[in-house]
mmCIF file of C-alpha atoms in Angstrom:
data_model
loop_
_atom_site.group_PDB
_atom_site.id
_atom_site.type_symbol
_atom_site.label_atom_id
_atom_site.label_comp_id
_atom_site.label_asym_id
_atom_site.label_seq_id
_atom_site.Cartn_x
_atom_site.Cartn_y
_atom_site.Cartn_z
ATOM 1 C CA MET C 166 -37.676 -73.536 -4.622
ATOM 2 C CA LEU C 167 -34.759 -71.318 -5.652
ATOM 3 C CA LYS C 168 -31.811 -72.351 -3.493
ATOM 4 C CA ILE C 169 -28.995 -69.850 -2.995
ATOM 5 C CA ALA C 170 -25.561 -70.373 -1.454
ATOM 6 C CA TYR C 171 -24.648 -67.675 1.054
ATOM 7 C CA HIS C 172 -22.218 -67.493 3.976
ATOM 8 C CA GLU C 173 -21.250 -64.470 6.043
ATOM 9 C CA ILE C 174 -17.593 -65.215 5.208
ATOM 10 C CA TYR C 175 -18.322 -64.010 1.654
ATOM 11 C CA LYS C 176 -17.882 -60.419 2.823
ATOM 12 C CA HIS C 177 -14.167 -60.309 3.615
ATOM 13 C CA PRO C 178 -12.469 -57.281 5.233
ATOM 14 C CA LEU C 179 -10.174 -55.442 2.817
ATOM 15 C CA PRO C 180 -7.837 -52.442 3.176
ATOM 16 C CA PRO C 181 -9.513 -49.004 2.896
ATOM 17 C CA LYS C 182 -10.213 -47.832 -0.690
ATOM 18 C CA HIS C 183 -9.657 -51.300 -2.150
ATOM 19 C CA ARG C 184 -11.436 -51.374 -5.513
ATOM 20 C CA PHE C 185 -13.184 -54.708 -4.969
ATOM 21 C CA PRO C 186 -16.791 -54.073 -3.793
ATOM 22 C CA MET C 187 -16.912 -56.645 -0.994
ATOM 23 C CA ASP C 188 -20.021 -55.007 0.546
ATOM 24 C CA LYS C 189 -22.192 -56.396 -2.242
ATOM 25 C CA TYR C 190 -22.093 -59.865 -0.695
ATOM 26 C CA ASP C 191 -24.046 -58.626 2.326
ATOM 27 C CA LEU C 192 -26.203 -56.090 0.520
ATOM 28 C CA LEU C 193 -27.452 -58.457 -2.187
ATOM 29 C CA PRO C 194 -29.130 -61.025 0.096
ATOM 30 C CA GLN C 195 -30.472 -58.172 2.239
ATOM 31 C CA GLN C 196 -32.056 -56.610 -0.840
ATOM 32 C CA LEU C 197 -33.567 -59.895 -2.012
ATOM 33 C CA LEU C 198 -35.109 -60.457 1.414
ATOM 34 C CA PHE C 199 -36.292 -56.852 1.787
ATOM 35 C CA GLU C 200 -38.150 -56.792 -1.529
ATOM 36 C CA GLY C 201 -39.614 -60.271 -1.090
ATOM 37 C CA THR C 202 -37.850 -61.877 -4.046
ATOM 38 C CA CYS C 203 -36.451 -64.415 -1.582
ATOM 39 C CA ALA C 204 -37.259 -65.675 1.896
ATOM 40 C CA PRO C 205 -34.800 -66.975 4.513
ATOM 41 C CA ASP C 206 -35.398 -70.594 3.515
ATOM 42 C CA ASN C 207 -34.170 -69.879 -0.013
ATOM 43 C CA PHE C 208 -30.636 -69.606 1.378
ATOM 44 C CA PHE C 209 -28.329 -72.432 2.387
ATOM 45 C CA VAL C 210 -24.970 -72.180 4.144
ATOM 46 C CA PRO C 211 -21.955 -73.787 2.445
ATOM 47 C CA GLU C 212 -18.864 -74.883 4.368
ATOM 48 C CA ILE C 213 -15.248 -75.843 3.785
ATOM 49 C CA PRO C 214 -15.454 -79.059 1.730
ATOM 50 C CA ASN C 215 -13.162 -82.048 1.513
ATOM 51 C CA THR C 216 -9.932 -80.818 -0.078
ATOM 52 C CA LYS C 217 -10.015 -83.687 -2.599
ATOM 53 C CA HIS C 218 -12.425 -81.608 -4.682
ATOM 54 C CA PHE C 219 -9.794 -78.931 -5.254
ATOM 55 C CA PHE C 220 -7.268 -81.431 -6.612
ATOM 56 C CA SER C 221 -9.659 -82.291 -9.440
ATOM 57 C CA VAL C 222 -8.911 -78.809 -10.826
ATOM 58 C CA HIS C 223 -5.852 -77.323 -9.113
ATOM 59 C CA THR C 224 -2.323 -78.649 -8.706
ATOM 60 C CA PRO C 225 -1.382 -79.797 -5.189
ATOM 61 C CA GLU C 226 1.635 -77.442 -5.209
ATOM 62 C CA TYR C 227 -0.531 -74.395 -5.869
ATOM 63 C CA PHE C 228 -3.295 -75.435 -3.480
ATOM 64 C CA TYR C 229 -0.918 -76.029 -0.575
ATOM 65 C CA ASP C 230 0.941 -72.771 -1.229
ATOM 66 C CA LEU C 231 -2.431 -71.056 -1.066
ATOM 67 C CA LEU C 232 -3.527 -72.942 2.036
ATOM 68 C CA ASN C 233 -0.251 -72.274 3.868
ATOM 69 C CA ILE C 234 -0.019 -68.647 2.667
ATOM 70 C CA THR C 235 3.349 -69.352 1.067
ATOM 71 C CA LEU C 236 2.747 -67.815 -2.356
ATOM 72 C CA SER C 237 5.346 -65.290 -3.473
ATOM 73 C CA LYS C 238 4.598 -61.562 -3.250
ATOM 74 C CA LYS C 239 4.360 -61.457 -7.033
ATOM 75 C CA GLU C 240 1.784 -64.254 -7.029
ATOM 76 C CA GLU C 241 -0.147 -62.477 -4.284
ATOM 77 C CA ARG C 242 -0.155 -59.209 -6.266
ATOM 78 C CA LYS C 243 -1.608 -61.037 -9.268
ATOM 79 C CA ILE C 244 -4.485 -62.230 -7.105
ATOM 80 C CA GLY C 245 -5.124 -58.688 -5.916
ATOM 81 C CA PHE C 246 -6.045 -59.420 -2.295
ATOM 82 C CA PRO C 247 -3.831 -59.504 0.817
ATOM 83 C CA LEU C 248 -3.641 -63.238 1.523
ATOM 84 C CA THR C 249 -4.901 -64.471 4.878
ATOM 85 C CA GLU C 250 -6.177 -67.786 6.200
ATOM 86 C CA GLN C 251 -9.699 -66.341 6.349
ATOM 87 C CA LEU C 252 -9.538 -65.263 2.701
ATOM 88 C CA VAL C 253 -8.491 -68.758 1.600
ATOM 89 C CA ALA C 254 -11.247 -70.273 3.755
ATOM 90 C CA ARG C 255 -13.684 -67.893 2.042
ATOM 91 C CA GLU C 256 -12.620 -69.156 -1.362
ATOM 92 C CA MET C 257 -13.085 -72.776 -0.319
ATOM 93 C CA VAL C 258 -16.544 -72.022 1.065
ATOM 94 C CA ILE C 259 -17.518 -70.288 -2.203
ATOM 95 C CA ALA C 260 -16.489 -73.391 -4.155
ATOM 96 C CA ASP C 261 -18.577 -75.561 -1.827
ATOM 97 C CA GLY C 262 -21.530 -73.255 -2.453
ATOM 98 C CA THR C 263 -21.267 -73.892 -6.176
ATOM 99 C CA MET C 264 -20.814 -77.647 -5.705
ATOM 100 C CA LYS C 265 -23.854 -77.908 -3.449
ATOM 101 C CA ALA C 266 -25.824 -75.666 -5.801
ATOM 102 C CA THR C 267 -25.384 -78.290 -8.530
ATOM 103 C CA GLN C 268 -27.479 -80.718 -6.498
ATOM 104 C CA TYR C 269 -30.255 -78.172 -6.015
ATOM 105 C CA ALA C 270 -30.145 -77.346 -9.733
ATOM 106 C CA LEU C 271 -30.637 -81.013 -10.579
ATOM 107 C CA GLU C 272 -33.690 -80.999 -8.299
ATOM 108 C CA TYR C 273 -35.239 -77.625 -9.140
ATOM 109 C CA GLY C 274 -33.752 -76.711 -12.528
ATOM 110 C CA ILE C 275 -31.689 -73.790 -11.221
ATOM 111 C CA ALA C 276 -29.629 -72.751 -8.197
ATOM 112 C CA MET C 277 -27.467 -69.730 -7.410
ATOM 113 C CA ASN C 278 -24.382 -68.655 -5.511
ATOM 114 C CA ILE C 279 -24.292 -65.121 -4.071
ATOM 115 C CA ALA C 280 -20.533 -65.190 -4.775
ATOM 116 C CA GLY C 281 -18.411 -67.263 -7.166
ATOM 117 C CA GLY C 282 -17.554 -66.902 -10.793
ATOM 118 C CA THR C 283 -13.852 -67.067 -9.940
ATOM 119 C CA HIS C 284 -12.896 -67.642 -13.573
ATOM 120 C CA HIS C 285 -9.390 -66.125 -13.460
ATOM 121 C CA ALA C 286 -8.161 -68.978 -11.255
ATOM 122 C CA PHE C 287 -5.923 -71.286 -13.307
ATOM 123 C CA SER C 288 -4.980 -74.850 -12.471
ATOM 124 C CA ASP C 289 -1.686 -73.656 -10.965
ATOM 125 C CA ARG C 290 -2.182 -70.000 -10.012
ATOM 126 C CA GLY C 291 -4.642 -67.290 -9.087
ATOM 127 C CA GLU C 292 -5.261 -63.952 -10.757
ATOM 128 C CA GLY C 293 -7.744 -61.096 -10.801
ATOM 129 C CA PHE C 294 -9.440 -61.594 -7.389
ATOM 130 C CA CYS C 295 -9.763 -65.352 -8.077
ATOM 131 C CA MET C 296 -7.955 -68.201 -6.309
ATOM 132 C CA LEU C 297 -10.011 -71.387 -6.675
ATOM 133 C CA ASN C 298 -12.163 -71.805 -9.784
ATOM 134 C CA ASP C 299 -15.608 -72.563 -8.352
ATOM 135 C CA GLN C 300 -17.341 -73.403 -11.640
ATOM 136 C CA ALA C 301 -14.528 -75.719 -12.737
ATOM 137 C CA ILE C 302 -14.641 -77.431 -9.341
ATOM 138 C CA GLY C 303 -18.431 -77.717 -9.647
ATOM 139 C CA ALA C 304 -18.107 -79.246 -13.106
ATOM 140 C CA ARG C 305 -15.581 -81.843 -11.960
ATOM 141 C CA TYR C 306 -17.746 -82.612 -8.928
ATOM 142 C CA LEU C 307 -20.768 -83.294 -11.133
ATOM 143 C CA GLN C 308 -18.748 -85.542 -13.413
ATOM 144 C CA ALA C 309 -17.249 -87.454 -10.495
ATOM 145 C CA GLN C 310 -20.781 -88.076 -9.214
ATOM 146 C CA GLY C 311 -21.796 -89.365 -12.643
ATOM 147 C CA GLN C 312 -24.451 -86.643 -12.856
ATOM 148 C CA ALA C 313 -23.283 -84.907 -16.044
ATOM 149 C CA LYS C 314 -21.471 -86.048 -19.157
ATOM 150 C CA LYS C 315 -21.328 -82.843 -21.221
ATOM 151 C CA ILE C 316 -21.106 -79.489 -19.460
ATOM 152 C CA LEU C 317 -21.372 -76.034 -20.996
ATOM 153 C CA ILE C 318 -19.875 -73.023 -19.213
ATOM 154 C CA VAL C 319 -21.504 -69.788 -20.374
ATOM 155 C CA ASP C 320 -19.260 -66.938 -19.230
ATOM 156 C CA LEU C 321 -20.774 -63.511 -19.876
ATOM 157 C CA ASP C 322 -18.568 -61.557 -17.501
ATOM 158 C CA VAL C 323 -16.919 -58.587 -19.238
ATOM 159 C CA HIS C 324 -13.528 -60.248 -18.697
ATOM 160 C CA GLN C 325 -12.521 -63.442 -20.466
ATOM 161 C CA GLY C 326 -12.698 -66.604 -18.367
ATOM 162 C CA ASN C 327 -9.012 -67.260 -18.928
ATOM 163 C CA GLY C 328 -8.493 -69.630 -16.005
ATOM 164 C CA THR C 329 -11.535 -71.698 -16.948
ATOM 165 C CA ALA C 330 -10.305 -71.880 -20.555
ATOM 166 C CA GLU C 331 -6.887 -73.167 -19.428
ATOM 167 C CA ILE C 332 -8.321 -75.753 -17.041
ATOM 168 C CA PHE C 333 -10.536 -77.348 -19.711
ATOM 169 C CA GLN C 334 -8.352 -76.728 -22.769
ATOM 170 C CA ASP C 335 -7.872 -80.450 -23.462
ATOM 171 C CA ASP C 336 -11.219 -81.694 -22.165
ATOM 172 C CA PRO C 337 -14.008 -82.151 -24.726
ATOM 173 C CA SER C 338 -16.492 -83.012 -21.962
ATOM 174 C CA VAL C 339 -16.585 -79.353 -20.843
ATOM 175 C CA PHE C 340 -17.252 -76.691 -23.488
ATOM 176 C CA THR C 341 -16.120 -73.180 -22.507
ATOM 177 C CA PHE C 342 -17.884 -70.194 -24.067
ATOM 178 C CA SER C 343 -16.710 -66.693 -23.132
ATOM 179 C CA MET C 344 -18.215 -63.475 -24.523
ATOM 180 C CA HIS C 345 -16.213 -60.545 -23.222
ATOM 181 C CA GLY C 346 -14.696 -57.148 -23.963
ATOM 182 C CA LYS C 347 -11.901 -57.326 -26.510
ATOM 183 C CA SER C 348 -9.780 -54.634 -24.828
ATOM 184 C CA ASN C 349 -10.342 -55.696 -21.237
ATOM 185 C CA TYR C 350 -8.235 -57.532 -18.705
ATOM 186 C CA PRO C 351 -6.799 -60.120 -19.146
ATOM 187 C CA PHE C 352 -4.686 -58.551 -21.850
ATOM 188 C CA HIS C 353 -3.299 -61.952 -22.796
ATOM 189 C CA LYS C 354 -6.344 -64.088 -23.569
ATOM 190 C CA GLU C 355 -6.436 -67.858 -23.339
ATOM 191 C CA GLN C 356 -8.236 -70.029 -25.899
ATOM 192 C CA SER C 357 -11.763 -70.978 -24.862
ATOM 193 C CA ASP C 358 -13.693 -73.442 -27.009
ATOM 194 C CA LEU C 359 -15.556 -70.375 -28.233
ATOM 195 C CA ASP C 360 -14.450 -66.794 -27.604
ATOM 196 C CA ILE C 361 -16.404 -63.765 -28.768
ATOM 197 C CA ALA C 362 -14.464 -60.553 -28.163
ATOM 198 C CA LEU C 363 -16.689 -57.476 -28.281
ATOM 199 C CA ALA C 364 -15.592 -54.002 -29.313
ATOM 200 C CA THR C 365 -15.274 -51.269 -26.700
ATOM 201 C CA GLY C 366 -18.591 -49.479 -26.238
ATOM 202 C CA THR C 367 -20.801 -52.363 -27.435
ATOM 203 C CA GLU C 368 -24.405 -51.521 -26.494
ATOM 204 C CA ASP C 369 -27.534 -53.527 -25.687
ATOM 205 C CA HIS C 370 -28.774 -54.275 -29.199
ATOM 206 C CA SER C 371 -25.466 -55.470 -30.626
ATOM 207 C CA TYR C 372 -24.627 -57.452 -27.487
ATOM 208 C CA LEU C 373 -27.984 -59.201 -27.291
ATOM 209 C CA THR C 374 -28.095 -59.907 -31.014
ATOM 210 C CA THR C 375 -24.689 -61.580 -30.826
ATOM 211 C CA LEU C 376 -25.736 -63.653 -27.814
ATOM 212 C CA LYS C 377 -29.060 -64.668 -29.399
ATOM 213 C CA ASN C 378 -27.272 -65.724 -32.584
ATOM 214 C CA THR C 379 -24.782 -67.827 -30.640
ATOM 215 C CA LEU C 380 -26.170 -69.565 -27.566
ATOM 216 C CA PRO C 381 -29.101 -71.481 -29.148
ATOM 217 C CA ARG C 382 -26.701 -72.844 -31.765
ATOM 218 C CA LEU C 383 -24.275 -73.944 -29.048
ATOM 219 C CA LEU C 384 -27.015 -75.824 -27.225
ATOM 220 C CA GLN C 385 -27.956 -77.564 -30.447
ATOM 221 C CA GLU C 386 -24.368 -78.462 -31.323
ATOM 222 C CA GLN C 387 -23.050 -79.409 -27.891
ATOM 223 C CA GLN C 388 -26.162 -80.970 -26.342
ATOM 224 C CA PRO C 389 -25.049 -80.195 -22.763
ATOM 225 C CA ASP C 390 -26.788 -81.841 -19.844
ATOM 226 C CA PHE C 391 -25.664 -79.144 -17.373
ATOM 227 C CA ILE C 392 -24.806 -75.436 -17.629
ATOM 228 C CA PHE C 393 -22.765 -73.137 -15.415
ATOM 229 C CA TYR C 394 -23.652 -69.493 -16.003
ATOM 230 C CA GLN C 395 -21.207 -66.734 -15.072
ATOM 231 C CA SER C 396 -23.542 -63.731 -14.831
ATOM 232 C CA GLY C 397 -21.116 -60.869 -14.172
ATOM 233 C CA VAL C 398 -22.643 -57.391 -14.197
ATOM 234 C CA ASP C 399 -19.397 -55.648 -15.173
ATOM 235 C CA VAL C 400 -20.846 -55.374 -18.697
ATOM 236 C CA LEU C 401 -22.695 -52.244 -17.539
ATOM 237 C CA ALA C 402 -21.795 -48.849 -18.991
ATOM 238 C CA SER C 403 -21.211 -47.611 -15.435
ATOM 239 C CA ASP C 404 -18.587 -50.250 -14.642
ATOM 240 C CA LYS C 405 -15.115 -48.969 -13.723
ATOM 241 C CA LEU C 406 -13.290 -52.103 -14.943
ATOM 242 C CA GLY C 407 -15.367 -52.890 -18.027
ATOM 243 C CA LYS C 408 -15.467 -51.224 -21.431
ATOM 244 C CA LEU C 409 -18.878 -52.274 -22.663
ATOM 245 C CA ASN C 410 -21.963 -50.077 -22.607
ATOM 246 C CA LEU C 411 -24.942 -52.156 -21.485
ATOM 247 C CA SER C 412 -27.869 -50.688 -19.596
ATOM 248 C CA ILE C 413 -29.383 -52.257 -16.485
ATOM 249 C CA GLU C 414 -32.331 -53.303 -18.653
ATOM 250 C CA GLY C 415 -30.035 -54.845 -21.276
ATOM 251 C CA CYS C 416 -28.168 -56.812 -18.623
ATOM 252 C CA LYS C 417 -31.479 -58.108 -17.250
ATOM 253 C CA GLU C 418 -32.607 -59.115 -20.756
ATOM 254 C CA ARG C 419 -29.326 -61.006 -21.136
ATOM 255 C CA ASP C 420 -30.068 -62.997 -17.974
ATOM 256 C CA HIS C 421 -33.664 -63.609 -19.059
ATOM 257 C CA PHE C 422 -32.527 -64.960 -22.424
ATOM 258 C CA VAL C 423 -29.918 -67.325 -20.960
ATOM 259 C CA LEU C 424 -32.130 -68.654 -18.186
ATOM 260 C CA GLU C 425 -35.187 -69.024 -20.424
ATOM 261 C CA LEU C 426 -33.114 -71.127 -22.841
ATOM 262 C CA CYS C 427 -32.027 -73.345 -19.951
ATOM 263 C CA ARG C 428 -35.634 -73.710 -18.820
ATOM 264 C CA GLN C 429 -36.981 -74.427 -22.301
ATOM 265 C CA HIS C 430 -34.335 -77.092 -22.935
ATOM 266 C CA GLN C 431 -34.671 -78.470 -19.390
ATOM 267 C CA ILE C 432 -30.943 -78.112 -18.757
ATOM 268 C CA PRO C 433 -30.095 -77.566 -15.062
ATOM 269 C CA VAL C 434 -28.126 -74.365 -14.488
ATOM 270 C CA VAL C 435 -26.026 -72.966 -11.644
ATOM 271 C CA CYS C 436 -25.399 -69.209 -11.651
ATOM 272 C CA SER C 437 -22.317 -67.626 -10.092
ATOM 273 C CA MET C 438 -22.381 -63.854 -9.823
ATOM 274 C CA GLY C 439 -18.966 -62.834 -11.114
ATOM 275 C CA GLY C 440 -17.815 -59.236 -11.370
ATOM 276 C CA GLY C 441 -19.431 -55.851 -10.937
ATOM 277 C CA TYR C 442 -17.458 -52.664 -10.272
ATOM 278 C CA SER C 443 -19.777 -49.714 -10.835
ATOM 279 C CA GLU C 444 -19.047 -46.627 -8.741
ATOM 280 C CA ASN C 445 -22.445 -46.799 -7.038
ATOM 281 C CA ILE C 446 -22.788 -50.005 -5.009
ATOM 282 C CA ASN C 447 -26.579 -49.814 -5.435
ATOM 283 C CA THR C 448 -26.151 -50.197 -9.197
ATOM 284 C CA ILE C 449 -24.144 -53.388 -8.670
ATOM 285 C CA VAL C 450 -26.639 -54.831 -6.198
ATOM 286 C CA ASN C 451 -29.657 -53.996 -8.377
ATOM 287 C CA ALA C 452 -28.062 -55.567 -11.463
ATOM 288 C CA HIS C 453 -27.190 -58.738 -9.548
ATOM 289 C CA ALA C 454 -30.660 -58.814 -7.949
ATOM 290 C CA ASN C 455 -32.184 -58.815 -11.428
ATOM 291 C CA THR C 456 -30.651 -62.253 -12.049
ATOM 292 C CA TYR C 457 -32.539 -63.605 -9.025
ATOM 293 C CA ARG C 458 -35.743 -61.818 -9.973
ATOM 294 C CA VAL C 459 -35.588 -63.367 -13.431
ATOM 295 C CA ALA C 460 -34.855 -66.828 -11.993
ATOM 296 C CA GLN C 461 -37.880 -66.643 -9.694
ATOM 297 C CA GLU C 462 -40.104 -65.402 -12.512
ATOM 298 C CA LEU C 463 -39.066 -68.117 -14.982
ATOM 299 C CA PHE C 464 -38.663 -71.184 -12.791
ATOM 300 C CA PHE C 465 -40.980 -70.724 -9.830
#
C-alpha cells in the first residue's frame, strides 16, 4: 500500500497575497481522494517527534532560536514566512512525516509526504521557505536505526538543494545530487556531490536526456540502499519562480523515470513534494498528483 504523510497543520495561514501556495497542501490530498488514486487508509498522520532527531542535522543554537521564535528579523526574512509557534510546529510535523515514511518505504518500496522537500534549510539557518531539512533528518534517522548505510538524495527541484549540500558536505555516506536551473535562486550555490545546472528555458527533451544519462550511472557508482527524492514541480514552464520550460507531461515522465529506476533496482524511496509556484493552483496540484499516480501505477 502507498503510505502518505499528511496533517492538517501542513496548510498554514499566511498574510494575503503571500506568494507561497499553501492551499496546495489541502487540495492535493482532496484531489487524490476524489479521483480514486488514493483512499483514506493511504494517509497517515505524523506528529511532533522527539527533538533529538533535529540535533542530528541542526545546531542546538539554531533549533532553539527557531523553537523560541528568537531569530533576528533578518533571519526571519531569509526564511520568507512570519515566524509563529504553529509554523515551527508545522515544520517539525513535516520532518516526522518524512521520518515515518522511511519505515513504510522499507516495507512497501515507496512512501510519500504531501509536504517536505525543505532543502534550503542549512545546519544553522533557514532560507527560502525552509526551516528544518526533512530529508536530511530522515537520512540521519535511517542511519541511526541501522537501516541504511549509503543514501542517495535525488533533488530535481528547480532550485539547488543548497542546505542539503551543506549538511552532508563532509559525509560520504550520503550522496547529494541536485539538477536545477543555473540562473535560479539560490544565487550563491553550495557544492553538492553532483550538481547539474541547466540553462534557462531547458525543455523536456534536453532535461530528460540529461537525467537519463546521469541517474542510472549514479546508482551504479554509488550503490545506495535508500533514496530520498525531491520531486518539486517548479520545473514547469508556467512556474513563477523557476526558469525552466518543462511541460506537465515532461514532469510526469521525469517522475516515472526516477521511480521506475528505484523499483527496478529495489531501492526504497521516500518522495517529498518540494516547490511549485505556477499562477494557477490547479496546475500545481495536477503536477504533484502525477507523482502519486505514477507511484501507484509502478509499485501497486
